[in-house]
């Protein structure tokens, strides 16, 4: 039976990355029944909706999607599609492996860690009070009168909810990931020394969950210390579980450790489905130029293959990618020693090289 998957090419450089990824996934020999669906700025301009209902229906029906990046306009226009998808399908866990493949330019070649980011709570919950608004005035009154905690009149406020429910399921999923993938240690990151009732709760729950997994080592790190250690000895970390905002920032830090955004894949997994996509955005300045690196989306495809139990195909695709990167010959500009190296190949030729490597 072919795997039924919704494929969202996205916008900007998304469609060219998607085409290259589709080709390498099909070259593994695994059968897919793709349902191509729109999301992003192009469909927004045509239909006034960046995430049409037909796209949501397709994911609802299949429970599985792979997605190219989509642009989120700053200030005006539509809201983030990724945030909408996370909410719609309760994609509470964002898994981002950061592995430095041989041949990439990195100061940290020994990096091989996995970031597990909580996706639904924290400062991303969208509970915000605008400076000068009636709601903000009410909140200021409450804080001053009831809690003796005045805030300035010219302040805006964002609320950071972190629950036992949300913390428990994300930490549990980090331990499960460790168990299923032969990892020995989980590190929880937080700022519990300052935010006792949100990060403190996260840490307390993490410790309780850790007790249920005695075979996996557990430790915690204050987030600033973790950042310092990641850029000095990343090899000491295996699986790192974090609340939403720290997870967002540390994911990009992780991408930097392994050689850049073009190499960092991701999986958003939840109760209502799983959506696989790269960490990077739509890189619109390179749109239509057949230039950007498809590795991150291809590795997201590797994660999808593993998710559906196609382990052998996943290994073959990952090894093919690793070989192309190691040889460093048929790679995109970002993997060359100089950004304007004339020997860099395009997105599509990179896919050809991966397919050739898988066949050999
Ligand atoms: P970006 O990740 O799109 O690009 C930043 C820079 O990183 C690019 O200019 C390029 O130099 C490099 N880069 C990114 N991907 C690359 C690749 N595959 N190969 C080689 N180099 C690559 O970040 P941005 O410019 O801040 O965001 C552009 C748009 O993407 C924004 O609208 C943002 O909201 C959106 N975005 C979408 C997603 C998503 O869909 N998952 C994630 C992040 C950002």
Coordinates of C-alpha atoms and ligand atoms in Angstrom, one line a residue:
X1 CA 0.0 0.0 0.0
X2 CA 1.5 3.4 -0.9
X3 CA 1.8 5.9 1.9
X4 CA -0.9 8.6 1.6
X5 CA 0.8 11.9 2.2
X6 CA -0.3 15.6 1.8
X7 CA 2.5 17.5 0.1
X8 CA 2.5 21.3 0.6
X9 CA 5.2 22.8 -1.6
X10 CA 4.8 26.2 0.1
X11 CA 6.0 29.5 -1.5
X12 CA 9.3 31.3 -2.2
X13 CA 11.9 28.6 -2.7
X14 CA 9.5 26.0 -1.3
X15 CA 8.3 24.6 -4.6
X16 CA 11.8 23.9 -6.0
X17 CA 12.9 22.3 -2.7
X18 CA 9.7 20.3 -2.7
X19 CA 10.2 19.0 -6.2
X20 CA 13.8 17.9 -5.4
X21 CA 12.6 16.2 -2.2
X22 CA 9.7 14.4 -3.9
X23 CA 12.2 13.0 -6.4
X24 CA 14.7 11.6 -3.8
X25 CA 11.8 10.2 -1.7
X26 CA 10.4 8.4 -4.8
X27 CA 13.9 7.2 -5.7
X28 CA 14.1 5.2 -2.5
X29 CA 11.5 2.8 -4.0
X30 CA 8.9 3.5 -1.3
X31 CA 5.5 4.1 -2.8
X32 CA 3.7 7.4 -2.1
X33 CA 0.2 8.6 -2.9
X34 CA 0.8 12.3 -2.9
X35 CA -1.9 14.8 -2.5
X36 CA -0.4 18.2 -3.5
X37 CA -2.1 21.1 -1.7
X38 CA -1.6 24.9 -1.5
X39 CA -0.5 27.0 1.4
X40 CA 1.4 30.3 1.6
X41 CA 1.5 33.7 0.1
X42 CA 0.7 32.7 -3.5
X43 CA -2.6 31.2 -2.6
X44 CA -3.3 34.1 -0.2
X45 CA -2.9 36.5 -3.1
X46 CA -5.2 34.4 -5.3
X47 CA -7.9 33.5 -2.8
X48 CA -7.4 35.7 0.2
X49 CA -6.7 32.6 2.4
X50 CA -3.1 31.4 3.0
X51 CA -4.3 28.0 4.4
X52 CA -7.4 26.8 2.4
X53 CA -9.8 24.4 4.0
X54 CA -9.1 21.8 1.3
X55 CA -5.4 21.7 2.5
X56 CA -6.6 21.1 6.1
X57 CA -9.1 18.5 5.0
X58 CA -6.3 16.6 3.1
X59 CA -4.1 16.5 6.3
X60 CA -7.1 15.6 8.4
X61 CA -7.8 12.6 6.2
X62 CA -4.1 11.4 5.9
X63 CA -2.7 12.5 9.2
X64 CA 0.7 12.9 7.5
X65 CA 2.2 15.8 5.6
X66 CA 5.4 17.1 4.3
X67 CA 5.7 20.9 3.8
X68 CA 8.0 23.3 2.1
X69 CA 8.5 26.7 3.8
X70 CA 5.9 29.4 3.7
X71 CA 6.3 33.2 4.0
X72 CA 4.8 35.0 6.9
X73 CA 4.5 38.7 6.1
X74 CA 5.7 41.0 8.9
X75 CA 3.2 43.5 10.2
X76 CA 0.3 43.0 7.7
X77 CA -1.2 40.1 5.7
X78 CA -2.0 36.6 6.9
X79 CA -0.9 35.0 10.2
X80 CA 1.7 32.3 10.4
X81 CA 0.6 29.1 8.6
X82 CA 2.9 27.1 10.8
X83 CA 1.3 28.4 14.0
X84 CA -2.2 27.7 12.5
X85 CA -1.2 24.1 11.6
X86 CA 0.3 23.5 15.0
X87 CA -2.9 24.6 16.6
X88 CA -5.3 22.8 14.2
X89 CA -3.5 19.4 14.5
X90 CA -2.3 19.8 18.1
X91 CA 1.3 19.3 16.9
X92 CA 2.8 19.7 20.3
X93 CA 6.2 18.3 19.7
X94 CA 8.8 19.8 17.3
X95 CA 11.7 17.4 16.9
X96 CA 14.8 18.9 15.3
X97 CA 17.9 16.7 14.9
X98 CA 21.1 18.6 14.6
X99 CA 23.8 16.3 13.2
X100 CA 27.0 17.6 11.6
X101 CA 27.7 15.5 8.5
X102 CA 31.2 15.0 7.4
X103 CA 32.2 17.6 4.8
X104 CA 30.1 20.5 6.1
X105 CA 31.9 23.7 7.2
X106 CA 31.4 23.8 11.0
X107 CA 33.5 24.5 14.1
X108 CA 31.6 21.7 15.8
X109 CA 32.0 18.5 13.7
X110 CA 31.2 16.3 16.6
X111 CA 27.6 17.7 17.1
X112 CA 24.9 15.1 17.0
X113 CA 22.0 16.2 19.2
X114 CA 18.2 16.4 19.0
X115 CA 16.1 19.3 20.1
X116 CA 12.6 18.6 21.3
X117 CA 10.7 21.8 21.4
X118 CA 7.2 22.2 23.0
X119 CA 5.1 23.7 20.3
X120 CA 1.8 25.0 21.8
X121 CA 2.3 26.9 25.1
X122 CA 4.7 29.5 26.5
X123 CA 4.9 33.0 25.0
X124 CA 3.5 31.6 21.7
X125 CA 0.1 31.1 23.3
X126 CA -0.9 34.4 21.8
X127 CA -2.2 36.0 25.0
X128 CA -1.0 39.6 24.5
X129 CA -2.0 43.0 25.9
X130 CA -1.2 46.0 23.7
X131 CA 0.2 49.1 25.2
X132 CA -2.5 51.6 25.9
X133 CA -5.4 49.3 25.1
X134 CA -8.4 49.0 27.5
X135 CA -7.5 45.4 28.2
X136 CA -3.9 46.5 29.1
X137 CA -5.3 49.2 31.4
X138 CA -7.4 46.6 33.2
X139 CA -4.5 44.3 33.6
X140 CA -2.3 47.1 34.9
X141 CA -5.0 47.9 37.4
X142 CA -5.2 44.3 38.5
X143 CA -1.5 43.9 38.8
X144 CA -1.1 47.2 40.8
X145 CA -4.2 46.7 43.1
X146 CA -4.3 43.0 43.7
X147 CA -0.6 41.9 43.4
X148 CA 1.2 45.1 44.3
X149 CA 3.1 44.7 41.0
X150 CA 2.8 47.9 39.0
X151 CA 3.9 48.0 35.4
X152 CA 4.6 51.1 33.5
X153 CA 1.8 52.9 31.6
X154 CA 3.8 52.6 28.3
X155 CA 4.3 48.8 28.6
X156 CA 2.8 45.9 26.6
X157 CA 2.5 42.5 28.1
X158 CA 2.8 38.9 26.7
X159 CA 1.7 36.1 29.0
X160 CA 3.7 32.9 29.4
X161 CA 1.4 29.9 30.3
X162 CA 3.2 26.6 31.0
X163 CA 1.0 23.7 32.2
X164 CA 1.6 20.3 33.8
X165 CA -0.3 18.7 30.9
X166 CA 1.9 20.5 28.2
X167 CA 5.2 19.9 30.1
X168 CA 4.4 16.2 30.8
X169 CA 3.6 15.3 27.3
X170 CA 6.6 17.1 25.7
X171 CA 9.1 15.6 28.3
X172 CA 7.6 12.2 27.9
X173 CA 7.9 12.4 24.1
X174 CA 11.6 13.4 24.5
X175 CA 12.3 10.3 26.7
X176 CA 10.4 8.1 24.2
X177 CA 12.5 9.6 21.4
X178 CA 15.6 8.8 23.4
X179 CA 14.5 5.2 24.0
X180 CA 13.5 4.5 20.4
X181 CA 16.6 6.1 18.9
X182 CA 19.3 4.6 21.2
X183 CA 20.0 7.9 23.0
X184 CA 21.3 7.7 26.5
X185 CA 20.6 11.1 28.0
X186 CA 17.8 13.8 28.1
X187 CA 18.6 17.4 29.2
X188 CA 15.8 19.8 30.2
X189 CA 16.5 23.5 29.7
X190 CA 14.7 26.2 31.6
X191 CA 15.1 29.5 33.6
X192 CA 13.5 28.1 36.7
X193 CA 15.7 30.3 38.9
X194 CA 13.8 33.4 37.7
X195 CA 10.4 32.1 36.4
X196 CA 9.5 29.8 39.2
X197 CA 5.8 29.3 38.4
X198 CA 6.3 28.6 34.6
X199 CA 9.8 27.3 34.0
X200 CA 9.9 26.0 37.6
X201 CA 6.8 23.9 36.9
X202 CA 8.3 22.7 33.7
X203 CA 11.4 21.5 35.5
X204 CA 9.5 19.9 38.3
X205 CA 7.4 17.9 35.8
X206 CA 10.5 17.0 33.9
X207 CA 12.0 15.5 37.0
X208 CA 8.9 13.5 37.7
X209 CA 8.8 12.2 34.1
X210 CA 12.5 11.3 34.3
X211 CA 11.8 9.0 37.3
X212 CA 9.6 6.9 35.0
X213 CA 12.6 6.3 32.7
X214 CA 15.4 5.1 34.9
X215 CA 17.4 3.7 32.0
X216 CA 17.9 7.2 30.4
X217 CA 20.1 9.7 32.2
X218 CA 18.5 13.0 33.1
X219 CA 20.0 16.4 33.8
X220 CA 18.8 20.0 33.6
X221 CA 20.5 23.2 32.5
X222 CA 19.6 26.9 32.9
X223 CA 19.0 28.1 29.4
X224 CA 21.8 30.7 29.3
X225 CA 24.3 28.1 30.6
X226 CA 23.1 25.6 28.0
X227 CA 23.7 28.1 25.2
X228 CA 27.2 28.7 26.5
X229 CA 27.9 25.0 26.7
X230 CA 26.4 24.3 23.2
X231 CA 28.9 26.5 21.6
X232 CA 31.8 25.0 23.5
X233 CA 31.1 21.3 23.9
X234 CA 27.9 20.3 22.0
X235 CA 29.1 16.7 21.9
X236 CA 28.0 16.4 25.6
X237 CA 24.4 16.7 24.6
X238 CA 22.0 14.1 23.1
X239 CA 18.3 15.0 23.5
X240 CA 17.4 18.5 24.8
X241 CA 13.8 19.2 25.7
X242 CA 12.7 22.8 26.0
X243 CA 9.7 25.1 26.4
X244 CA 8.5 26.8 23.2
X245 CA 10.5 30.0 23.1
X246 CA 13.9 28.6 24.2
X247 CA 13.3 25.7 21.8
X248 CA 12.8 28.1 18.9
X249 CA 16.0 30.0 19.6
X250 CA 18.1 26.9 20.4
X251 CA 16.9 25.2 17.2
X252 CA 18.5 28.0 15.1
X253 CA 21.6 27.8 17.3
X254 CA 21.7 24.0 16.6
X255 CA 21.4 24.7 12.8
X256 CA 24.4 27.0 13.2
X257 CA 26.4 24.3 14.9
X258 CA 25.9 21.8 12.1
X259 CA 26.7 24.1 9.2
X260 CA 23.7 26.2 8.5
X261 CA 19.9 26.4 8.0
X262 CA 20.1 24.5 4.8
X263 CA 20.9 21.4 6.7
X264 CA 18.4 21.4 9.6
X265 CA 15.3 19.2 9.3
X266 CA 12.2 19.1 11.5
X267 CA 9.2 17.1 12.5
X268 CA 6.0 18.5 14.1
X269 CA 4.3 15.6 15.8
X270 CA 1.0 15.7 17.6
X271 CA -2.2 13.9 18.6
X272 CA -3.9 14.6 15.2
X273 CA -1.1 14.0 12.8
X274 CA 2.5 14.7 11.9
X275 CA 3.9 17.4 9.6
X276 CA 7.6 17.3 8.4
X277 CA 9.4 20.5 7.4
X278 CA 12.8 22.1 7.4
X279 CA 13.8 24.6 10.2
X280 CA 14.5 27.3 7.6
X281 CA 12.1 29.7 6.0
X282 CA 11.1 30.5 2.4
X283 CA 14.4 32.3 1.5
X284 CA 12.3 34.5 -1.0
X285 CA 15.4 36.3 -2.4
X286 CA 16.4 33.0 -4.1
X287 CA 12.9 32.1 -5.4
X288 CA 13.0 30.4 -8.8
X289 CA 16.8 30.4 -9.0
X290 CA 17.4 26.7 -8.5
X291 CA 20.0 27.7 -5.9
X292 CA 19.1 26.8 -2.3
X293 CA 20.1 23.6 -0.5
X294 CA 17.3 21.0 -0.4
X295 CA 19.1 18.9 2.4
X296 CA 16.9 20.2 5.2
X297 CA 13.7 19.2 3.5
X298 CA 15.2 16.0 2.3
X299 CA 16.2 15.1 5.8
X300 CA 12.7 16.0 7.0
X301 CA 11.7 13.4 4.4
X302 CA 14.1 10.9 6.1
X303 CA 12.3 11.7 9.4
X304 CA 9.0 11.0 7.7
X305 CA 10.2 7.7 6.4
X306 CA 11.3 6.7 9.9
X307 CA 7.9 7.9 11.3
X308 CA 6.0 5.5 8.9
X309 CA 8.4 2.6 9.6
X310 CA 10.4 2.7 6.3
X311 CA 13.7 2.5 8.2
X312 CA 15.8 0.9 5.5
X313 CA 14.7 3.5 2.9
X314 CA 15.3 6.3 5.5
X315 CA 18.9 5.0 6.1
X316 CA 19.5 4.7 2.3
X317 CA 18.4 8.3 1.7
X318 CA 20.3 9.7 4.7
X319 CA 23.5 7.8 3.6
X320 CA 23.1 9.1 0.0
X321 CA 22.8 12.7 1.3
X322 CA 25.7 12.2 3.7
X323 CA 27.9 10.9 0.8
X324 CA 27.1 13.8 -1.5
X325 CA 27.9 16.2 1.3
X326 CA 31.1 14.4 2.2
X327 CA 32.3 14.4 -1.4
X328 CA 31.5 18.2 -1.5
X329 CA 31.6 18.1 -5.3
X330 CA 27.9 18.3 -6.4
X331 CA 26.6 20.5 -3.6
X332 CA 24.8 23.9 -3.4
X333 CA 26.6 27.2 -2.8
X334 CA 26.1 27.2 1.0
X335 CA 28.2 24.0 1.3
X336 CA 31.1 25.3 -0.8
X337 CA 34.1 27.0 0.8
X338 CA 33.2 30.3 -0.8
X339 CA 29.6 31.5 -1.5
X340 CA 30.3 32.3 -5.1
X341 CA 32.2 29.2 -5.9
X342 CA 31.4 28.5 -9.6
X343 CA 31.4 24.8 -9.1
X344 CA 28.3 24.9 -6.9
X345 CA 25.3 23.0 -8.3
X346 CA 21.6 23.9 -8.2
X347 CA 18.8 22.5 -6.1
X348 CA 17.8 20.1 -8.8
X349 CA 21.3 18.8 -9.6
X350 CA 21.9 18.2 -5.9
X351 CA 18.8 15.9 -6.0
X352 CA 20.3 14.1 -9.1
X353 CA 23.5 13.6 -7.2
X354 CA 21.7 12.1 -4.2
X355 CA 19.7 9.8 -6.4
X356 CA 22.9 8.6 -8.2
X357 CA 24.5 8.0 -4.8
X358 CA 21.6 6.0 -3.6
X359 CA 21.8 3.8 -6.7
X360 CA 25.5 3.1 -6.3
Ligands
LIG1 P1 15.0 32.0 5.9 O1 15.3 30.8 6.6 O2 14.0 31.9 4.8 O3 16.3 32.6 5.2 C1 17.4 33.2 5.8 C2 18.7 33.0 5.0 O4 19.1 31.7 5.3 C3 18.4 33.0 3.5 O5 18.5 34.3 2.9 C4 19.6 32.1 3.0 O6 20.8 32.9 3.0 C5 19.7 31.1 4.2 N1 18.9 29.9 3.8 C6 17.7 29.6 4.3 N2 17.3 28.4 3.8 C7 18.3 28.0 3.0 C8 18.6 26.8 2.2 N3 17.7 25.8 2.1 N4 19.7 26.7 1.5 C9 20.6 27.7 1.6 N5 20.5 28.8 2.3 C10 19.4 28.9 3.0 O7 14.6 33.1 7.0 P2 13.9 34.6 6.8 O8 14.5 35.3 5.6 O9 14.0 35.2 8.1 O10 12.4 34.2 6.5 C11 11.8 34.2 5.2 C12 10.4 33.9 5.4 O11 10.2 32.5 5.8 C13 9.6 34.8 6.4 O12 8.4 35.2 5.9 C14 9.5 33.8 7.6 O13 8.3 34.1 8.4 C15 9.3 32.5 6.9 N6 9.6 31.3 7.7 C16 8.9 30.2 7.4 C17 9.2 29.0 8.1 C18 8.4 27.8 7.7 O14 7.6 27.8 6.8 N7 8.7 26.7 8.4 C19 10.3 29.0 9.0 C20 11.0 30.1 9.3 C21 10.7 31.3 8.6

